[in-house]
Short mmCIF file of C-alpha atoms and ligand atoms in Angstrom, two decimals:
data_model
loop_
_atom_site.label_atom_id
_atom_site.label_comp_id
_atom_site.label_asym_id
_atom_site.label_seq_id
_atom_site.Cartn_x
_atom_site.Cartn_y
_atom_site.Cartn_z
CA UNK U 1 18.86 -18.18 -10.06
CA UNK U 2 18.90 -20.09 -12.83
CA UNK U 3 15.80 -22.18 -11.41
CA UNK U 4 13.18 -18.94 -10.81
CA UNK U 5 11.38 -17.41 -13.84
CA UNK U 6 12.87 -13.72 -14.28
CA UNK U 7 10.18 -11.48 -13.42
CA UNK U 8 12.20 -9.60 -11.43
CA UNK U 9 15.20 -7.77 -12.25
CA UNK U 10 17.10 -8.68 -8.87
CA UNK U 11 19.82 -6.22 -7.49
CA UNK U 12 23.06 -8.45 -6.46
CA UNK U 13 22.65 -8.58 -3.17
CA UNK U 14 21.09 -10.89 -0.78
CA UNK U 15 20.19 -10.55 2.83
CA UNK U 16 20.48 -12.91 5.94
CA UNK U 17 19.13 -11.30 9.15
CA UNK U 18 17.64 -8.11 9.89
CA UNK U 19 17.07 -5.76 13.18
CA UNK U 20 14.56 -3.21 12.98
CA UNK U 21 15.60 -0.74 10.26
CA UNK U 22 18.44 -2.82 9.67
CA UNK U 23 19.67 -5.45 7.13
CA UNK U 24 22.94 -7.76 7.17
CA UNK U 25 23.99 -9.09 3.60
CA UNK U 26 25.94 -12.76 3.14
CA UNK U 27 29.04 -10.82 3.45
CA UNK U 28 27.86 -9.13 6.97
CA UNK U 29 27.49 -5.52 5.07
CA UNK U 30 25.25 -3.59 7.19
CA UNK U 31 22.19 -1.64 5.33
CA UNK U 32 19.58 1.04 6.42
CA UNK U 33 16.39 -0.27 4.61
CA UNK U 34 14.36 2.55 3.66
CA UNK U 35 11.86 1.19 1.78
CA UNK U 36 10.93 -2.17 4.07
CA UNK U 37 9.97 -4.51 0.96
CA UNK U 38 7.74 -1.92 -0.18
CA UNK U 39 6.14 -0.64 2.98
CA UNK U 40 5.54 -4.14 4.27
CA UNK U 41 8.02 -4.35 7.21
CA UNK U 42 6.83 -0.86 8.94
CA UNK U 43 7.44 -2.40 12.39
CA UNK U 44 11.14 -3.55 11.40
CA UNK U 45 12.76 -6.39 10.91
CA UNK U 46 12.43 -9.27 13.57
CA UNK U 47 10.07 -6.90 15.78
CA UNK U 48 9.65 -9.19 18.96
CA UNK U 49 6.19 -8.22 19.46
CA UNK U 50 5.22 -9.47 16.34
CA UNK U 51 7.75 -12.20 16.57
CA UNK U 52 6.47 -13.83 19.88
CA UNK U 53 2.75 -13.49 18.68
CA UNK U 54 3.66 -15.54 15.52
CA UNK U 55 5.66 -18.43 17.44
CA UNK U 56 3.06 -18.51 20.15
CA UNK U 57 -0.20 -18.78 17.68
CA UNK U 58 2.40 -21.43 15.54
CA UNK U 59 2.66 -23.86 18.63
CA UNK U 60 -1.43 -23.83 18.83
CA UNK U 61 -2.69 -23.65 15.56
CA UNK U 62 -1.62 -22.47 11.99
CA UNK U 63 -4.55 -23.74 9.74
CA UNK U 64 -7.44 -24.98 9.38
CA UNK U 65 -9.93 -23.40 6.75
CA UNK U 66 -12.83 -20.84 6.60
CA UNK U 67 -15.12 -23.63 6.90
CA UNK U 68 -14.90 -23.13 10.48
CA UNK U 69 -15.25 -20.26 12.93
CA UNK U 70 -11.51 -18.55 13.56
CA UNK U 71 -11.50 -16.46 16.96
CA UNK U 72 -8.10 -15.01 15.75
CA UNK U 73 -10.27 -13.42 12.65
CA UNK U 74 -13.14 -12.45 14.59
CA UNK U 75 -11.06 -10.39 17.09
CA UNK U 76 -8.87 -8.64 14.36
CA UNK U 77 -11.81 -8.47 12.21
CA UNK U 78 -13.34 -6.34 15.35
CA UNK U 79 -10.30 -4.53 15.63
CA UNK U 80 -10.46 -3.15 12.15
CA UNK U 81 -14.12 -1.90 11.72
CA UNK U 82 -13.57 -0.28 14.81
CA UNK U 83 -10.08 1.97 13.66
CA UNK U 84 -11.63 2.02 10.14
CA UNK U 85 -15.73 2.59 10.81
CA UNK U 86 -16.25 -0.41 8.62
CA UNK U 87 -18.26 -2.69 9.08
CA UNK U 88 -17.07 -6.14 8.19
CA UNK U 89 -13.97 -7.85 6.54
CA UNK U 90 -13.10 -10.43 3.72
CA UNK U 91 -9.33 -11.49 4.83
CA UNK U 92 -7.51 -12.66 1.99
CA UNK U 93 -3.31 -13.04 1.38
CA UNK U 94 -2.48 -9.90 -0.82
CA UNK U 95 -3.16 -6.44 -2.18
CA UNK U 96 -4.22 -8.18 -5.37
CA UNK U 97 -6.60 -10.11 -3.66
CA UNK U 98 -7.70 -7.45 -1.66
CA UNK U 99 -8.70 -5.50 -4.75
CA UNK U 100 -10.53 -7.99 -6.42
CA UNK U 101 -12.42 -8.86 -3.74
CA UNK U 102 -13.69 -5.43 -3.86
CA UNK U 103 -13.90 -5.34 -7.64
CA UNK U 104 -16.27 -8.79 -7.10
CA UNK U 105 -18.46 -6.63 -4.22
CA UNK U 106 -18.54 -3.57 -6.47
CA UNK U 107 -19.33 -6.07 -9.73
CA UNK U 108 -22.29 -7.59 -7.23
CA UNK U 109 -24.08 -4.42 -6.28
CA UNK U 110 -24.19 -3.58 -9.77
CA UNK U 111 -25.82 -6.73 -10.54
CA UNK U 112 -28.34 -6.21 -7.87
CA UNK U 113 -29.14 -3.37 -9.63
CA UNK U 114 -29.83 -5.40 -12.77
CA UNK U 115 -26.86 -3.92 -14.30
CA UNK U 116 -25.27 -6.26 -16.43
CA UNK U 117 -22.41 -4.80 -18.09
CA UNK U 118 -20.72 -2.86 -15.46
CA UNK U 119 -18.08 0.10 -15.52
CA UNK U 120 -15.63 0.68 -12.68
CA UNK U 121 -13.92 3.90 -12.92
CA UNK U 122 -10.06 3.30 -12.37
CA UNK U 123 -7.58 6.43 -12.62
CA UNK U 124 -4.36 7.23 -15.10
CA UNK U 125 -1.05 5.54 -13.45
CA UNK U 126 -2.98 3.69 -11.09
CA UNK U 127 -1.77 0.62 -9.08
CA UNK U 128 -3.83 -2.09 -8.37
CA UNK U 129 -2.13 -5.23 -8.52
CA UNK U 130 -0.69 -8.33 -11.12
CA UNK U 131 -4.01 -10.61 -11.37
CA UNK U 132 -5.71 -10.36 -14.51
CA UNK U 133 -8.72 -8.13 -12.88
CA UNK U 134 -6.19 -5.79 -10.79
CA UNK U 135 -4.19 -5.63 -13.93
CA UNK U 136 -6.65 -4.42 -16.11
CA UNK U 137 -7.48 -1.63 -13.77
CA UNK U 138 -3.90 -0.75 -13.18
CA UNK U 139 -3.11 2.44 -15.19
CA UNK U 140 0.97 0.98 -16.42
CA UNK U 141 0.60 -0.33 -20.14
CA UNK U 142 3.99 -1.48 -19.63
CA UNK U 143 2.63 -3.94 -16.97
CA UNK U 144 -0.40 -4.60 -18.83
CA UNK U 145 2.26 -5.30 -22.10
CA UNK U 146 1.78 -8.52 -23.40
CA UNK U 147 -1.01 -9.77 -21.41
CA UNK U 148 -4.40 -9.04 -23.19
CA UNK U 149 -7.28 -9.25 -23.59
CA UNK U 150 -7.66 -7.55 -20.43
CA UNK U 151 -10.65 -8.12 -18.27
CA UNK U 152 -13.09 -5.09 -19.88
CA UNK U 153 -15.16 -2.77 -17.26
CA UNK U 154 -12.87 -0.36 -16.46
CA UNK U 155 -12.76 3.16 -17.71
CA UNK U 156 -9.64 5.46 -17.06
CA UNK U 157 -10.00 9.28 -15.95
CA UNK U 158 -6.56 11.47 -15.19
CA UNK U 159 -6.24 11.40 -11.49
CA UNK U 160 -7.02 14.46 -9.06
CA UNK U 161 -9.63 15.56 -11.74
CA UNK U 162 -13.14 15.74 -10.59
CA UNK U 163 -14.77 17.78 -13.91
CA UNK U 164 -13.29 14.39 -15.82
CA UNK U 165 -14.74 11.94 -12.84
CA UNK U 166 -18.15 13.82 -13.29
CA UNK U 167 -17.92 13.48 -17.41
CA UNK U 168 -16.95 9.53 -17.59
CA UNK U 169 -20.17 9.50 -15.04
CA UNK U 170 -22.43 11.42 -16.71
CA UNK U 171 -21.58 9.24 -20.36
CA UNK U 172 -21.74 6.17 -18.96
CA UNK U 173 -25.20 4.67 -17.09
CA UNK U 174 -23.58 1.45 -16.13
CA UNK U 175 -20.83 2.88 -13.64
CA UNK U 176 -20.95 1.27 -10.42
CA UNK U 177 -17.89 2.06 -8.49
CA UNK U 178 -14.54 4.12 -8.57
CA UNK U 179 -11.68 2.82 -7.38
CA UNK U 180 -8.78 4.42 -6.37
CA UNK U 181 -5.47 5.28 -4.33
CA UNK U 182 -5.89 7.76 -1.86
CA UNK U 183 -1.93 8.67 -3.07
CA UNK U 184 -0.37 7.45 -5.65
CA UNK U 185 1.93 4.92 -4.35
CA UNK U 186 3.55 3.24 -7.76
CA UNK U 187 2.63 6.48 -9.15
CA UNK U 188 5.45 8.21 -7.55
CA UNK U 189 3.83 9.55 -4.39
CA UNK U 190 1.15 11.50 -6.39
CA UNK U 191 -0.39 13.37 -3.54
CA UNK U 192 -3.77 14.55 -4.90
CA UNK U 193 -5.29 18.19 -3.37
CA UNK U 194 -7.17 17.72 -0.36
CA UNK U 195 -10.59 18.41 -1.61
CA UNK U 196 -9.86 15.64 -4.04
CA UNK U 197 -11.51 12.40 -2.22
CA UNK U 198 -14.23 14.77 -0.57
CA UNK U 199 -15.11 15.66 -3.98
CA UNK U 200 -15.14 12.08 -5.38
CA UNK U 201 -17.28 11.03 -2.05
CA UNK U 202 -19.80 13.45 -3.03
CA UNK U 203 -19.96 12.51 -6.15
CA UNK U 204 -20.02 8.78 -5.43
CA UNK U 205 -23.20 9.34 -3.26
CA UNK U 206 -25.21 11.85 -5.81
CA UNK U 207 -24.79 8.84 -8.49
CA UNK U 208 -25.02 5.63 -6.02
CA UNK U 209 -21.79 4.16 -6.92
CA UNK U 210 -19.23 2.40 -4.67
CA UNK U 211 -16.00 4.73 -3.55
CA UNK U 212 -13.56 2.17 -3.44
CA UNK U 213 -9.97 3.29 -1.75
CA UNK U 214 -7.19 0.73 -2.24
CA UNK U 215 -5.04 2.09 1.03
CA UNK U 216 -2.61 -1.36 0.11
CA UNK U 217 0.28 1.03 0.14
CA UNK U 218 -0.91 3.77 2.19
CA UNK U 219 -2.52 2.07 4.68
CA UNK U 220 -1.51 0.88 8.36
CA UNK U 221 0.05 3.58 9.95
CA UNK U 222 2.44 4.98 7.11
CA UNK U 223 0.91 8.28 6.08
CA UNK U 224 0.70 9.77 9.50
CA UNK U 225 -2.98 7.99 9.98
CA UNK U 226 -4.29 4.90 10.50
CA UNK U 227 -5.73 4.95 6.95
CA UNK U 228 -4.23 7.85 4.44
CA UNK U 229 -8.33 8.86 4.12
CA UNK U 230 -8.48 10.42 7.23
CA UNK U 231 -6.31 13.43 6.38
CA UNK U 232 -9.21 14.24 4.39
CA UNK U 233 -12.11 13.04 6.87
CA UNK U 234 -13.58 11.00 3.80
CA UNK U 235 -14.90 7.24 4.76
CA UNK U 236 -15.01 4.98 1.27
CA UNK U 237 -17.61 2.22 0.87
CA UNK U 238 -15.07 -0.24 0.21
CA UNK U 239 -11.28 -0.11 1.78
CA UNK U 240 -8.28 -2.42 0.65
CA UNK U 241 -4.73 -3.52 2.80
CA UNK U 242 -2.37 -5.87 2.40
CA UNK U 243 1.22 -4.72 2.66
CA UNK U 244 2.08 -3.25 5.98
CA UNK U 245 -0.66 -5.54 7.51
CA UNK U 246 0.85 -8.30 8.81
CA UNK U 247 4.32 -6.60 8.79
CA UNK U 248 5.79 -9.43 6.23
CA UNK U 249 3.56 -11.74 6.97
CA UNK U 250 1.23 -12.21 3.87
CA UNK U 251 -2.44 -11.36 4.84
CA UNK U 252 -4.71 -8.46 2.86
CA UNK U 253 -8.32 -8.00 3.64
CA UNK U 254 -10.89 -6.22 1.83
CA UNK U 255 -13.51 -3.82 4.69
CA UNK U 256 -16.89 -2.79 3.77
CA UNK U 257 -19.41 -0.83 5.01
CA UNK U 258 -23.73 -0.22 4.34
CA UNK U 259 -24.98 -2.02 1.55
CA UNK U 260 -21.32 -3.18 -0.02
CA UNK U 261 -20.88 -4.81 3.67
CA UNK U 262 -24.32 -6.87 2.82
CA UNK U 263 -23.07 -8.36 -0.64
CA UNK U 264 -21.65 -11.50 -0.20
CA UNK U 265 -23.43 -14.76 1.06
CA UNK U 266 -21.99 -18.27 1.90
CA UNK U 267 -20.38 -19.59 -1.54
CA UNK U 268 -19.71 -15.55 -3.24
CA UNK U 269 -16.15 -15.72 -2.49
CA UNK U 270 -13.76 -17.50 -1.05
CA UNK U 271 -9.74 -17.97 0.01
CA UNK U 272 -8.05 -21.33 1.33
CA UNK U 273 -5.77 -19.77 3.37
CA UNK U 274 -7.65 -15.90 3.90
CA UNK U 275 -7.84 -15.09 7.72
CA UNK U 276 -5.93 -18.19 8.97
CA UNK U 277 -4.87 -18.31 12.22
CA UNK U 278 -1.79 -17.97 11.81
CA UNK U 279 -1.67 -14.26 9.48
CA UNK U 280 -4.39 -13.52 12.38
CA UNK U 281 -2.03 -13.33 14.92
CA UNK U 282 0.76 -11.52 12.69
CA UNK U 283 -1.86 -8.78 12.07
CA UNK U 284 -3.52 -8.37 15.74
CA UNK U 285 -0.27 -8.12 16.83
CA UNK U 286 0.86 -5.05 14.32
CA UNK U 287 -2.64 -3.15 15.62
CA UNK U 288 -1.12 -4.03 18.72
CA UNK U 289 2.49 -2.72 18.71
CA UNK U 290 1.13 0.61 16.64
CA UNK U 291 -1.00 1.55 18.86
CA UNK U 292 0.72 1.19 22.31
CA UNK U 293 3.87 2.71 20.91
CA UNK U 294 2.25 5.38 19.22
CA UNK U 295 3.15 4.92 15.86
CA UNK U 296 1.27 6.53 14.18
CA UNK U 297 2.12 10.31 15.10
CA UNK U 298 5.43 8.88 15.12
CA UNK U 299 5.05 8.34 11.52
CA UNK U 300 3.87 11.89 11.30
CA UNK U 301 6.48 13.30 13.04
CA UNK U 302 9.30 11.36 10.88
CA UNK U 303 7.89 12.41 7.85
CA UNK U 304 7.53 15.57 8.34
CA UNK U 305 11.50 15.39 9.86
CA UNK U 306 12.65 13.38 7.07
CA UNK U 307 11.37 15.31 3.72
CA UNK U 308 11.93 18.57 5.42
CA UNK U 309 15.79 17.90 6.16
CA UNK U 310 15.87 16.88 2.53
CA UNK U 311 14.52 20.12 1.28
CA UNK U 312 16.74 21.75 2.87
CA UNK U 313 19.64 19.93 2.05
CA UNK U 314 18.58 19.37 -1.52
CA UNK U 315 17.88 23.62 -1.69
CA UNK U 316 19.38 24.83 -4.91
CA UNK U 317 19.95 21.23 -6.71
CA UNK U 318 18.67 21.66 -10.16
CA UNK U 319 18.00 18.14 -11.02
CA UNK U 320 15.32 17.74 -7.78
CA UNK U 321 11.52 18.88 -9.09
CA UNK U 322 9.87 18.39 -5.61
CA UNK U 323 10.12 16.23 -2.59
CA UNK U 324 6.93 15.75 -1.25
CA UNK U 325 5.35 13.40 1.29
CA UNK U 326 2.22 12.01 3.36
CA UNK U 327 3.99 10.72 6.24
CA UNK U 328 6.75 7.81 5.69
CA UNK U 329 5.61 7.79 2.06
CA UNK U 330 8.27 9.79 0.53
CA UNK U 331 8.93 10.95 -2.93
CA UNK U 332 11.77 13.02 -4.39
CA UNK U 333 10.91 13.50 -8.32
CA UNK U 334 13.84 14.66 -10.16
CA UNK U 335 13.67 16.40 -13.21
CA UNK U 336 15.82 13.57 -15.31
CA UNK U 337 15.34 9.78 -15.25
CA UNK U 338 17.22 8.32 -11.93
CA UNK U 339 16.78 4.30 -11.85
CA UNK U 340 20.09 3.95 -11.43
CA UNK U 341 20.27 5.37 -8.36
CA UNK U 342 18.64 2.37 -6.94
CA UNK U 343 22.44 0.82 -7.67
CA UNK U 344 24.00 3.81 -6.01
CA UNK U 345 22.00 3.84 -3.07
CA UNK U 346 23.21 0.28 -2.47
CA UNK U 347 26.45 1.30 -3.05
CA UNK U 348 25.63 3.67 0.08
CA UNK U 349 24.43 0.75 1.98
CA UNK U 350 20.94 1.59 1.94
CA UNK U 351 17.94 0.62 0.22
CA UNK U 352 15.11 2.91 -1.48
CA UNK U 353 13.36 2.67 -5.04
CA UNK U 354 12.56 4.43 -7.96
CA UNK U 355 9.11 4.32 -9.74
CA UNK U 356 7.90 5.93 -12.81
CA UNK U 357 11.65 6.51 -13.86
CA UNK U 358 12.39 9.99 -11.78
CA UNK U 359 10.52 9.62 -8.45
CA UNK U 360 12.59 8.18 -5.41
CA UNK U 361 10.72 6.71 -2.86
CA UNK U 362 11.12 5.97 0.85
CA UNK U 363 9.29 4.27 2.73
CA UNK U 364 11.05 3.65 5.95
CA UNK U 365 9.82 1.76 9.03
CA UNK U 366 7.74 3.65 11.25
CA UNK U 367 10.10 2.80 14.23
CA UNK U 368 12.69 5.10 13.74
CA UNK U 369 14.75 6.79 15.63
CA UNK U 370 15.49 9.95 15.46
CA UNK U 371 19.83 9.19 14.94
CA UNK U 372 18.37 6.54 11.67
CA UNK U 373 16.24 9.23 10.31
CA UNK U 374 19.22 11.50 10.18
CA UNK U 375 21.39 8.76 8.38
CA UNK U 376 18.75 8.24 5.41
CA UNK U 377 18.33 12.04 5.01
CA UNK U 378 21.82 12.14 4.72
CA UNK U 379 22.90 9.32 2.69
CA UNK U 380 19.83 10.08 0.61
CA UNK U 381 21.22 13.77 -0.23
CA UNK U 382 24.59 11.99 -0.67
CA UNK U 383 23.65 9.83 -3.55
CA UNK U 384 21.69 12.65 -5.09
CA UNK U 385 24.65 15.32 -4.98
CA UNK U 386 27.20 13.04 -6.34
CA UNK U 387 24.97 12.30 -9.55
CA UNK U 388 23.90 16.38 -9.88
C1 PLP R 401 1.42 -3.27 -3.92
C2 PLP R 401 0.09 -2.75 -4.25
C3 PLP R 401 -0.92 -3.61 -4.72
C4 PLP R 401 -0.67 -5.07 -5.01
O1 PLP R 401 -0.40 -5.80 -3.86
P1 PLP R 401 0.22 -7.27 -3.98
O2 PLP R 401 0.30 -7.75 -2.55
O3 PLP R 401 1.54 -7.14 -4.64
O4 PLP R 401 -0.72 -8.09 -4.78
C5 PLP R 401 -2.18 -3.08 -4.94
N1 PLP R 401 -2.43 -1.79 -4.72
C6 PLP R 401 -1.49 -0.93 -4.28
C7 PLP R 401 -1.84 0.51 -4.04
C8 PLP R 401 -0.20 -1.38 -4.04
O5 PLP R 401 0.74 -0.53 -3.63
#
């Protein structure tokens, strides 16, 4: 590794073929993956639906720029307004891009408005990506550490906290959007209460600002929805996904609807490879394979199976705060800090995360069955009770 820069801090172990939920290391160690690269690979590893859609669009046509019309764009561009009620798409290649395509939108109706020094309103421990924009509305000063100056036009409000929404508001005439994650992914999975968005639509519309939901994480099936905002019934102006959306494929896209959908004009933004072909196909295909198997309840249905079998299990362990979930995102917050249990769980042959220090997350594939469910509940509890 001596050749890659060390942004990461790798685990040592590295994989060479996979199988839905499953992963084979270079010593042929088999692995439940319950976190899919970070709710990327929903579908599973080497899903053939997505798999023959790939190598049949790569035998026609991979590239060839947004300088010309792409059918494979226009029919998964269709595909999304429709499941979303949005009304038109900017495809880019990742959640970063994603968000600052909507930052730029949110940035332009502002200056439409003639104002000139606009104010986004981002929230405490929010995620929004590694470009310099995305960064600067992230809520992590470790991952902002170093980096400065950030890019300035964001103000910060404590999440889930609409009297503090309505006060940053009311001080500040230039605000123009809020952006935010309809859970917390990176957070933890910070599950806000469910008059939470409602309340921030309503407040977007009484002041004329954007609501911008960044669904990169929660997005595409995982929370038990097609987007996590319809467990609350609340439509955003602007709506970001990347991750699960092309199922490891890179593609993101950035949906807007009314007069954020009317912003850009030829030359406003732009991505070489955004929307080719090729990430197209990837995505039209994961639409595809959610929908006719049913995914999406099935997500449901495993989340609600999963975190519930590990409340019970967990029932009486002192070090375990809450488990809590929206769907396949899972979090188990423990009272103490657990990163090492990343180590453990590989030790257990199966892979999950940690963020903010004492949250575990899941975020298993959303084709399950019912027997793999059973073995990440378990070896989940397993690595928990031998560190209580
Ligand atoms: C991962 C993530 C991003 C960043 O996506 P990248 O593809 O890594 O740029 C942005 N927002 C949320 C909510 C995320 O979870």
């Amino acid at each position: 590794m001596r050749h890659l820069m060390s942004s990461y801090g790798r685990l040592p172990v590295q994989f060479n073929h996979g199988i839905g939920a499953w992963l084979w290391d270079s010593k042929n160690n088999k692995y439940i993956d319950a976190l899919c690269g970070i709710a990327v690979t929903g579908l599973g590893h080497s899903n053939p639906e997505i798999n023959a859609s790939i190598i049949d669009q790569v035998q026609k046509l991979t590239h060839v720029s947004n300088l010309y019309q792409i059918r494979e764009q226009e029919e998964l561009a269709e595909k999304m307004c429709a499941l979303s009620r949005m009304e038109n798409v900017f495809f880019c290649n990742s959640g970063s891009e994603a968000n600052e395509a909507a930052i730029k939108l949110a940035r332009l109706f502002g200056y439409k408005k003639g104002i000139l020094n606009p104010c986004i309103i981002v929230m405490e421990n929010a995620w929004h990506g590694r470009t310099i924009a995305t960064l600067s509305a992230t809520g992590s000063s470790a991952a902002q550490q170093g980096f400065g100056p950030l890019v300035p036009g964001f103000l910060r409000v404590p999440f889930n906290n609409t009297n503090k929404l309505n006060e940053a508001i009311s001080a500040n005439r230039d605000v123009i959007a809020v952006m935010l994650e309809p859970v917390q992914g990176e957070a933890g999975i910070k599950i806000p209460s469910k008059d939470f968005l409602p309340k921030v639509r309503s407040i977007c519309d009484k002041n004329g600002i954007l609501m911008i939901l960044d669904e990169v994480q929660t997005g595409m099936g995982r929370s038990g929805k097609w987007f996590s905002h319809e467990h609350t019934q609340t439509s955003p102006d602007i709506l970001t996904l990347a991750k699960g959306l092309g199922n490891g494929f890179p593609i993101g896209a950035c949906l807007a609807r009314g007069e954020a959908s009317k912003l850009f004009s030829p030359g406003s933004h732009g991505s070489t490879f955004g929307g080719n072909p090729l990430g197209c196909a990837a995505a039209k295909a994961v639409f595809n394979v959610i929908a006719k198997d049913n995914l999406i309840d099935r997500a449901d249905t495993l989340g609600e199976t999963i975190s519930s079998n590990l409340i019970k299990k967990l029932e009486g362990n002192k070090k375990i705060k809450e488990v809590r979930n929206q769907g396949l995102l899972i979090g188990i917050e423990m009272v103490v800090d657990c990163s090492h249990l990343v180590t453990e769980a590989l030790r257990e042959n199966i892979l999950l995360n940690v963020t903010g220090g004492n949250t575990i997350r899941l975020l298993p594939p959303l084709i399950l069955s019912d027997q793999e469910a059973e073995i990440i509940s378990k070896k989940v509890c397993k690595i928990i009770s031998d560190f209580s």
